[in-house]
Coordinates of C-alpha atoms in Angstrom, one line a residue:
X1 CA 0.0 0.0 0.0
X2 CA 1.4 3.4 -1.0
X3 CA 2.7 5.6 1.6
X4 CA -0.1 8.7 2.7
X5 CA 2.3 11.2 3.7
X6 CA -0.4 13.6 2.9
X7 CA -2.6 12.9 5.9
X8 CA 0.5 11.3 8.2
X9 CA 2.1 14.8 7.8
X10 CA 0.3 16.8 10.4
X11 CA -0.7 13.9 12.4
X12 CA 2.9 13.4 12.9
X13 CA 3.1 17.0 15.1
X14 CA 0.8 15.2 17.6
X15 CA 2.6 12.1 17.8
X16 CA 3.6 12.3 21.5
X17 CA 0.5 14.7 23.0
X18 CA -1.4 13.3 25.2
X19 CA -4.6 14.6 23.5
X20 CA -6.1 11.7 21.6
X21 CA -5.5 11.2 17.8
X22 CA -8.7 10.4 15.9
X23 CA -8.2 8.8 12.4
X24 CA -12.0 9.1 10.7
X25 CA -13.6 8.9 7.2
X26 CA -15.8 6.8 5.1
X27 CA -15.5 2.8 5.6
X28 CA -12.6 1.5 3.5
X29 CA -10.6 4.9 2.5
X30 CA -8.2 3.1 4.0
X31 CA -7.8 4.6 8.0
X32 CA -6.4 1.4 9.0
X33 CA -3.8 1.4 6.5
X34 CA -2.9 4.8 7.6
X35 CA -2.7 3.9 11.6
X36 CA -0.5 0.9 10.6
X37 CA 1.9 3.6 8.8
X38 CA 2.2 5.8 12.0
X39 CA 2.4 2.5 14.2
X40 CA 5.8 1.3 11.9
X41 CA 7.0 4.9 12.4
X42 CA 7.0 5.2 15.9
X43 CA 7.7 1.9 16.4
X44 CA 11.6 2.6 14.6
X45 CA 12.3 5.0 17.5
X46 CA 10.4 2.8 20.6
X47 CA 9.2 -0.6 21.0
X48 CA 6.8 0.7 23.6
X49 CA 4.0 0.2 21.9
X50 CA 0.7 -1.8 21.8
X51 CA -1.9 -2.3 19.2
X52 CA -5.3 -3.6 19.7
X53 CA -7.9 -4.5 16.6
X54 CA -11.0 -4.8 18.1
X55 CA -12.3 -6.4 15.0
X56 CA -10.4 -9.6 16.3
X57 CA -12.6 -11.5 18.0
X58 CA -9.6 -13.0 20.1
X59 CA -9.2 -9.6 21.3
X60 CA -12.7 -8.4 21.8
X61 CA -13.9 -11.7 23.8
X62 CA -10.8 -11.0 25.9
X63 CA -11.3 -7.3 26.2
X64 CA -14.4 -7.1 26.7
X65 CA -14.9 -3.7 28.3
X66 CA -13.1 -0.5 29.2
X67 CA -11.7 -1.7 32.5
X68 CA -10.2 -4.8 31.2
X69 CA -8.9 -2.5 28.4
X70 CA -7.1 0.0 31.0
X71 CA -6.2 -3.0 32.8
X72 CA -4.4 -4.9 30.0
X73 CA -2.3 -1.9 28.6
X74 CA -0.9 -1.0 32.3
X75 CA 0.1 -4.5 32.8
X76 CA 1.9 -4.8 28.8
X77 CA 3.5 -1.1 28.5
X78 CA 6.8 -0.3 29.6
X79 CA 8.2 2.8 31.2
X80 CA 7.9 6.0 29.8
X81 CA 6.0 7.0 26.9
X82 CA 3.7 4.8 25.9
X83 CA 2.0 4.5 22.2
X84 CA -1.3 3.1 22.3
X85 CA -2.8 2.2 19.1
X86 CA -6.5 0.8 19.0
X87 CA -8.7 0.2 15.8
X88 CA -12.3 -0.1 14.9
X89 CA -12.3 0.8 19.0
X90 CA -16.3 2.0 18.8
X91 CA -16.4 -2.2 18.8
X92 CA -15.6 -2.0 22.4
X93 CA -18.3 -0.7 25.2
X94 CA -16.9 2.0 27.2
X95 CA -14.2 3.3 25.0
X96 CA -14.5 7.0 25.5
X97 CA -13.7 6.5 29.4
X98 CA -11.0 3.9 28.6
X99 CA -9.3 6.2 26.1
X100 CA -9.9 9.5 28.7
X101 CA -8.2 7.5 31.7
X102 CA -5.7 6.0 29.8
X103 CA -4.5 9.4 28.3
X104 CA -3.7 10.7 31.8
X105 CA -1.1 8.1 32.5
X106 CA 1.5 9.3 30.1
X107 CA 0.1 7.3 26.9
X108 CA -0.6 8.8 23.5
X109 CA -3.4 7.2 22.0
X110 CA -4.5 6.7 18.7
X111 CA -7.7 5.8 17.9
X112 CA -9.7 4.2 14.4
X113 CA -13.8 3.5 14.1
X114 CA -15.7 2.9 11.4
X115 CA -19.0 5.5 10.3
X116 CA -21.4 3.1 11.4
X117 CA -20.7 3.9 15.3
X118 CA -18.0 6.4 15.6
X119 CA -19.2 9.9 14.1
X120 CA -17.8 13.1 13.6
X121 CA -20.7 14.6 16.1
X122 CA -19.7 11.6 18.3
X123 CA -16.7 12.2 19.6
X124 CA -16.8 15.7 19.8
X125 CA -19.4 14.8 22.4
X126 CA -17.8 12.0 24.2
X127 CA -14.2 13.5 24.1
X128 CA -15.0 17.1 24.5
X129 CA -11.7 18.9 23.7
X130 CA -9.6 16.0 24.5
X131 CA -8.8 14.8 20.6
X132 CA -7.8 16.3 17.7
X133 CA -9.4 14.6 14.6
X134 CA -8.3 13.9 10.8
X135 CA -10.3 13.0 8.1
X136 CA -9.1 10.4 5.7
X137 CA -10.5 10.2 2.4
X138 CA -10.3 7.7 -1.0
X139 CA -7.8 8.0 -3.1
X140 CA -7.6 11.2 -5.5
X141 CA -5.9 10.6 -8.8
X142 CA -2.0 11.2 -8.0
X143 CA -2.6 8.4 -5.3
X144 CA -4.8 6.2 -7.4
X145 CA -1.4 6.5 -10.0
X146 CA 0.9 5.5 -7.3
X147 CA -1.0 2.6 -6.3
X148 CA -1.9 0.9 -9.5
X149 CA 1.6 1.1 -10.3
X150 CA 2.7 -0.8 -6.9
X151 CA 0.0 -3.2 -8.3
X152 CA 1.4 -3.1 -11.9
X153 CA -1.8 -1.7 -13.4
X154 CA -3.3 1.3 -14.9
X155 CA -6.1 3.2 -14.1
X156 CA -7.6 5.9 -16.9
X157 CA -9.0 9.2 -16.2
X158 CA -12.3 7.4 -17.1
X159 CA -11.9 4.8 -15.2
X160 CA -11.9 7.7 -12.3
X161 CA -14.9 9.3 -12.9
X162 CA -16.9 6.6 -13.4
X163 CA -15.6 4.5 -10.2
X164 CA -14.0 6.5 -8.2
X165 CA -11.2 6.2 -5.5
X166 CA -11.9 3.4 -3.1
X167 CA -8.3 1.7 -2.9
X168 CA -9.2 -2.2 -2.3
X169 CA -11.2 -1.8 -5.6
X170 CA -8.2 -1.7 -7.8
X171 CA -7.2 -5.0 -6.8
X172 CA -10.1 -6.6 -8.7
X173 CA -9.1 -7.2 -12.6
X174 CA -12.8 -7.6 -13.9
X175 CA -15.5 -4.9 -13.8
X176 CA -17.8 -8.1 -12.6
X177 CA -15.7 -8.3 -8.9
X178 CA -15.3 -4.5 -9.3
X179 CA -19.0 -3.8 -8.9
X180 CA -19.8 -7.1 -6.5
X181 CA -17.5 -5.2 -4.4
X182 CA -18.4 -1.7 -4.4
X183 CA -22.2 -2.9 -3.9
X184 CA -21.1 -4.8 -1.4
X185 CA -19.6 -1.8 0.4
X186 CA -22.5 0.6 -0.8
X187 CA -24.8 -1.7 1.0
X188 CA -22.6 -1.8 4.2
X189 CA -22.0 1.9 4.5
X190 CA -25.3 3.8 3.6
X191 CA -27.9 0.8 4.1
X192 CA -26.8 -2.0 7.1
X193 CA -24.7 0.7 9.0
X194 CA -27.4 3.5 9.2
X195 CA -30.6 1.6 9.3
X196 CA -29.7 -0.2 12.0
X197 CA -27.4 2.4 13.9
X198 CA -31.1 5.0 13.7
X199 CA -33.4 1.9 13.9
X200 CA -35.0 3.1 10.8
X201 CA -38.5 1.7 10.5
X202 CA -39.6 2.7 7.2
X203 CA -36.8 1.1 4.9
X204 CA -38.1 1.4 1.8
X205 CA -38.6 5.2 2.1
X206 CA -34.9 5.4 3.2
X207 CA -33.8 3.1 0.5
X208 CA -36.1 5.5 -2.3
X209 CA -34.4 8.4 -0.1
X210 CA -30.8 7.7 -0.3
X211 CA -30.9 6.5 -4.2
X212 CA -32.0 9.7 -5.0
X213 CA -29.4 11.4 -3.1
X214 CA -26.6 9.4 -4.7
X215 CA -27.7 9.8 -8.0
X216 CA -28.1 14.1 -7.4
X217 CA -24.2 14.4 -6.9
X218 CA -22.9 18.0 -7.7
X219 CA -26.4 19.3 -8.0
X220 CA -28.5 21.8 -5.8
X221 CA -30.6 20.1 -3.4
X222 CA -33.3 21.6 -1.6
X223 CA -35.5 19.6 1.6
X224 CA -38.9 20.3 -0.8
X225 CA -37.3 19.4 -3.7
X226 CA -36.1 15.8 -2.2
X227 CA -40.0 15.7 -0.6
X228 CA -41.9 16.3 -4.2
X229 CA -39.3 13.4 -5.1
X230 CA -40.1 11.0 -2.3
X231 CA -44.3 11.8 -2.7
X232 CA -43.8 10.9 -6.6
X233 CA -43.1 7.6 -5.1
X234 CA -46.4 7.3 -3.0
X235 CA -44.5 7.5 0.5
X236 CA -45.4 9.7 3.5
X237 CA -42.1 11.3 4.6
X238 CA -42.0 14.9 6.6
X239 CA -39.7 17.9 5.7
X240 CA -38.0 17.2 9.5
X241 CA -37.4 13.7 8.6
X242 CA -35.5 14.3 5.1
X243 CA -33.6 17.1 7.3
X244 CA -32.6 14.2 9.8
X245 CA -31.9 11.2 7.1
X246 CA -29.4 14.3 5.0
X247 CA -27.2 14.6 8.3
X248 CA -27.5 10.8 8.6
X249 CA -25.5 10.6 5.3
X250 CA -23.3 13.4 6.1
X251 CA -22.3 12.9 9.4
X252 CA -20.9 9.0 8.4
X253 CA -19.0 10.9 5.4
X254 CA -21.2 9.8 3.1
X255 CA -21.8 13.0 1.3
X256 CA -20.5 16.3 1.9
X257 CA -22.9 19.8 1.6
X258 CA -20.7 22.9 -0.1
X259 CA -23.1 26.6 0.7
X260 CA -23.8 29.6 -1.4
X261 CA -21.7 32.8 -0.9
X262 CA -23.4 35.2 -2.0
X263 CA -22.4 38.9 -3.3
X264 CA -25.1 40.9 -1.9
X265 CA -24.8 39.9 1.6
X266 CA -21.0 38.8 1.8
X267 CA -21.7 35.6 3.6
X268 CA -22.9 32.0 3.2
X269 CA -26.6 31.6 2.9
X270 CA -27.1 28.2 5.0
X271 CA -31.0 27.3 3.1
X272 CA -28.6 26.6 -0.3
X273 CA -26.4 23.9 -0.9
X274 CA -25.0 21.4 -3.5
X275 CA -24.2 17.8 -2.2
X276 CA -21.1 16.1 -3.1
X277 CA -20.6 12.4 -2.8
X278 CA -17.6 11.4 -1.1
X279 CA -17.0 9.1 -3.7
X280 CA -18.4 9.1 -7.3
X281 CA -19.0 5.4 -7.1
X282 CA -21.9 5.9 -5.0
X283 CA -23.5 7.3 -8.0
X284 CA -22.0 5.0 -11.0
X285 CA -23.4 2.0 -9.2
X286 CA -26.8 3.2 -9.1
X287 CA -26.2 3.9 -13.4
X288 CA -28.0 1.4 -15.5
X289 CA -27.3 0.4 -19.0
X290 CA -23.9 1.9 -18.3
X291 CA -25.1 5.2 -18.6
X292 CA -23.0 7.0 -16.5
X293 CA -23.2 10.4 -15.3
X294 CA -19.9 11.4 -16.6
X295 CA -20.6 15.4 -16.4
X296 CA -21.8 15.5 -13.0
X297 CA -19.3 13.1 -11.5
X298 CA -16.4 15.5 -13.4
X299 CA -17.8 17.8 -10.8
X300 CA -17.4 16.0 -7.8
X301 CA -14.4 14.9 -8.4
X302 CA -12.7 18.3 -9.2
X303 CA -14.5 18.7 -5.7
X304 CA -13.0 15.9 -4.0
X305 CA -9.4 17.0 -5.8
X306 CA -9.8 20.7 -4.2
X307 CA -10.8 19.3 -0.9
X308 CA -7.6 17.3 -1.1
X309 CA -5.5 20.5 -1.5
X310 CA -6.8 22.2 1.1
X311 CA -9.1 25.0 -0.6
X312 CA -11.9 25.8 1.5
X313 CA -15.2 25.7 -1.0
X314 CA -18.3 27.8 -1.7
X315 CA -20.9 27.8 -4.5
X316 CA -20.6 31.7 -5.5
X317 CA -23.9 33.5 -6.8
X318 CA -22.2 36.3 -9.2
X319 CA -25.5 37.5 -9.4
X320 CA -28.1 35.0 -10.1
X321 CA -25.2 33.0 -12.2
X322 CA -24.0 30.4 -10.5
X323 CA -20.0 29.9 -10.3
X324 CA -19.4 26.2 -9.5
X325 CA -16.6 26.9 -6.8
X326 CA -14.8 30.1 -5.0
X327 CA -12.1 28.3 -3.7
X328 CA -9.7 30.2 -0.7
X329 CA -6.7 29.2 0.5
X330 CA -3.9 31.4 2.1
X331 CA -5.7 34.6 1.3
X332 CA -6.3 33.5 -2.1
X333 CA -9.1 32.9 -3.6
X334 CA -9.8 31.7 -7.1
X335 CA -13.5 31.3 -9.3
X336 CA -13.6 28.1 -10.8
X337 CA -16.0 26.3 -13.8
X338 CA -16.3 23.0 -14.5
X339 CA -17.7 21.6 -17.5
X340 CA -17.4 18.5 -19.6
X341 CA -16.7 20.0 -22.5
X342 CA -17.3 23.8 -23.8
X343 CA -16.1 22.6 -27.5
X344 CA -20.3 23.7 -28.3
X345 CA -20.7 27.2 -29.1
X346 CA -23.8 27.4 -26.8
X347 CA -21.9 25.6 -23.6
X348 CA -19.2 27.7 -24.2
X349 CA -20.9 30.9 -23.8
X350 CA -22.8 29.8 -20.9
X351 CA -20.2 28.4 -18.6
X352 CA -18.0 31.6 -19.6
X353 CA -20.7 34.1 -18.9
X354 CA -20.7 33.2 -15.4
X355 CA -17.5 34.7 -15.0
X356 CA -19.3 38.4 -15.9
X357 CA -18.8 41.5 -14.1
X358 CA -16.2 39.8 -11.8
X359 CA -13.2 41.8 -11.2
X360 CA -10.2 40.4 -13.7
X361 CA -7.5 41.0 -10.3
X362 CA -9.7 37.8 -9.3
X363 CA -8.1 34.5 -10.4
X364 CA -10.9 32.5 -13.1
X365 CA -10.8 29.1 -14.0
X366 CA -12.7 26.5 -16.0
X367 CA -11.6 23.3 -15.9
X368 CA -12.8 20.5 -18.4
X369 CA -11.9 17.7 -20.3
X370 CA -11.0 18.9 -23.2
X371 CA -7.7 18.7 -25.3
X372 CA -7.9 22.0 -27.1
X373 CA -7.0 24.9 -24.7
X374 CA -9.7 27.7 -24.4
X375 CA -8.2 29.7 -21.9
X376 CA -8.4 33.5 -22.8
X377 CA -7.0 36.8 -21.6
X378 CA -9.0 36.7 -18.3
X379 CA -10.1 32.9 -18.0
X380 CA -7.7 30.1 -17.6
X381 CA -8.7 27.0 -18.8
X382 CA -7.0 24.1 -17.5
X383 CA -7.3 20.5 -18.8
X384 CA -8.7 18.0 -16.6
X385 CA -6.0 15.4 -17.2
X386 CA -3.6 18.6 -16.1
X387 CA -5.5 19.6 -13.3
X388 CA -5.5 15.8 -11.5
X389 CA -1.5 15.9 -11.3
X390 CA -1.5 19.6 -9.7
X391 CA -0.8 19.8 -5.8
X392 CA -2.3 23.4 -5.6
X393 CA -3.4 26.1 -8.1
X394 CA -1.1 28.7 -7.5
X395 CA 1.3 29.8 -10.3
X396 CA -0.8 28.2 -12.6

């Protein structure tokens, strides 16, 4: 497996803190992989240190509950620093206190859990100021490079958009185990892990619910509009309960809400937002016919790219145009368009008239996939397959 300096980089700073290190994300972006990194880096400077997987049945039958966790890594550390190191640990009843005590008695924890039970909301609860927490996300396209090559495969740019960055999914050599997998996981992370984490009741409706979420990638999404949606369907479903099953999905990384900033009032309008998938394959395995949504899942994944850089997003209203992105990053901000292709005279003039009336000292951008180069003297276009190897979009 490759090596994610990207995300070990600032966990590294925190390495010997006794505040406790949270590795999150999405099932299978690979937070495990990315704990064992840290563990083999530590472990070259101290062989004080103890790792649990509570998916081991061995170990969870054995430790069974947070006392007998405190219990077994006084009696197995050694003097000094100790680095504790304990994954899928929402397995194990009691963690929060176990992890809390543990942390006072000179041990720097570390700490995996899958969506299904350990949430963002979650442990800002249960740890309150105690943790510092870092996201880990699918592979983005430089990683996805680096890894097929370790495997002694390719991966095309289309191969990308349509399925995404999950990294155990590249192992598989025919689309046939490709998309048992990614089913598989589809129905582990948004169906078995929510409906029976919220006891949802009325499956169906959920089912109907999150389908047409999936499939509305990189689109604005309103709670009427995902109502009229669900009453086409003939089910009863309130404008409080779509409210609830949206931060369902986006509180176990699932999808990801971007707001409008608007000009006329300077700030982000909280009623408007486009949802992002945190992985495009949510959407391609819901395709039929192989019909995929190529132009919309371009999108997200210039999305998911940006995110990767660092760019804090916004959907920007330039008066009643929508620009895709303002991205920001170190008091720089830059307007960016993404299209499929603008090669048609008519998408052309639409995706560059959104750019109108905004100050040419501001940094504009349209990215597609296009070979020929449209940039002009106050838009630069950059080519998809150019933009995926970039590490940030300064000095471009």
């Amino acid at each position: 497996m490759i090596y994610r300096e990207h995300y070990i980089k600032p966990i590294r700073e925190f390495y010997d803190s006794d505040l406790i290190k949270i590795i999150t994300g999405i099932r299978r972006s690979g937070k495990s992989v990315v704990l064992e990194q840290i563990r083999n880096e530590i472990k070259q400077k101290t062989d004080n240190v103890i790792y649990l997987n509570f998916e081991d049945k061995r170990i969870l039958t054995n430790i069974s509950n947070s006392n007998l966790l405190i219990d077994y890594i006084e009696n197995n550390r050694k003097a000094g620093k100790c680095y504790v190191f304990l994954d899928e640990i929402q397995m194990l009843d009691g963690w929060q206190e176990a992890c809390k005590t543990l942390r006072l008695y000179n041990n720097s924890i570390f700490i995996t859990g899958s969506n299904s039970k350990l949430l963002s909301k979650e442990f800002t609860k249960e740890l309150s100021g105690r943790y510092v927490a870092f996201k880990i996300r699918p592979f983005i396209y430089k990683e996805i490079l680096e890894y097929t090559k370790e495997l002694g495969k390719e991966c095309s740019i289309i191969d990308y958009l349509v399925w995404g960055g999950f990294p155990k999914r590249f192992e598989f050599d025919t689309e046939e185990a490709r998309m048992i997998y990614l089913n598989d996981l589809d129905d582990t992370i948004v169906i078995n892990d929510l409906l029976n984490r919220y006891k949802i009741k009325k499956e169906q409706l959920f089912k109907n619910f999150v389908n047409y979420i999936l499939r509305s990638n990189s689109r604005i999404i309103s709670a009427k509009s995902i109502h009229d949606y669900i009453k086409g369907k003939n089910e009863n479903c309130s404008i409080n309960t779509i409210i609830k099953y949206l931060s369902y999905l986006e509180d176990a990384y699932i999808i990801e809400s971007v707001k409008q900033y608007s000009t006329k009032t300077k700030n982000e309008l909280a009623y408007y937002s486009k949802i992002y998938n945190t992985d495009v394959a949510f959407n391609s395995i819901r395709c039929m016919d192989n019909r995929y949504d190529l132009t919309h899942n371009l999108e997200n994944i210039v999305y998911n790219e940006l995110i990767y850089m660092g760019y804090k997003l916004n959907v920007f209203n330039n008066n009643g145009k929508e620009i895709d992105f303002l991205a920001q990053k170190n008091n720089k901000q830059y307007y960016i368009q993404v299209a499929y292709s603008i090669a048609e005279e008519k998408t052309y003039n639409r995706e560059f008239s959104a750019f109108a009336n905004i100050n040419n000292l501001s940094q504009k951008i349209i990215i597609t996939n296009d070979d020929i180069d449209y940039s002009t003297s106050t838009v630069k276009h950059i080519k998809l397959k150019e933009f995926l190897l970039m590490d940030s979009l300064e000095n471009i």
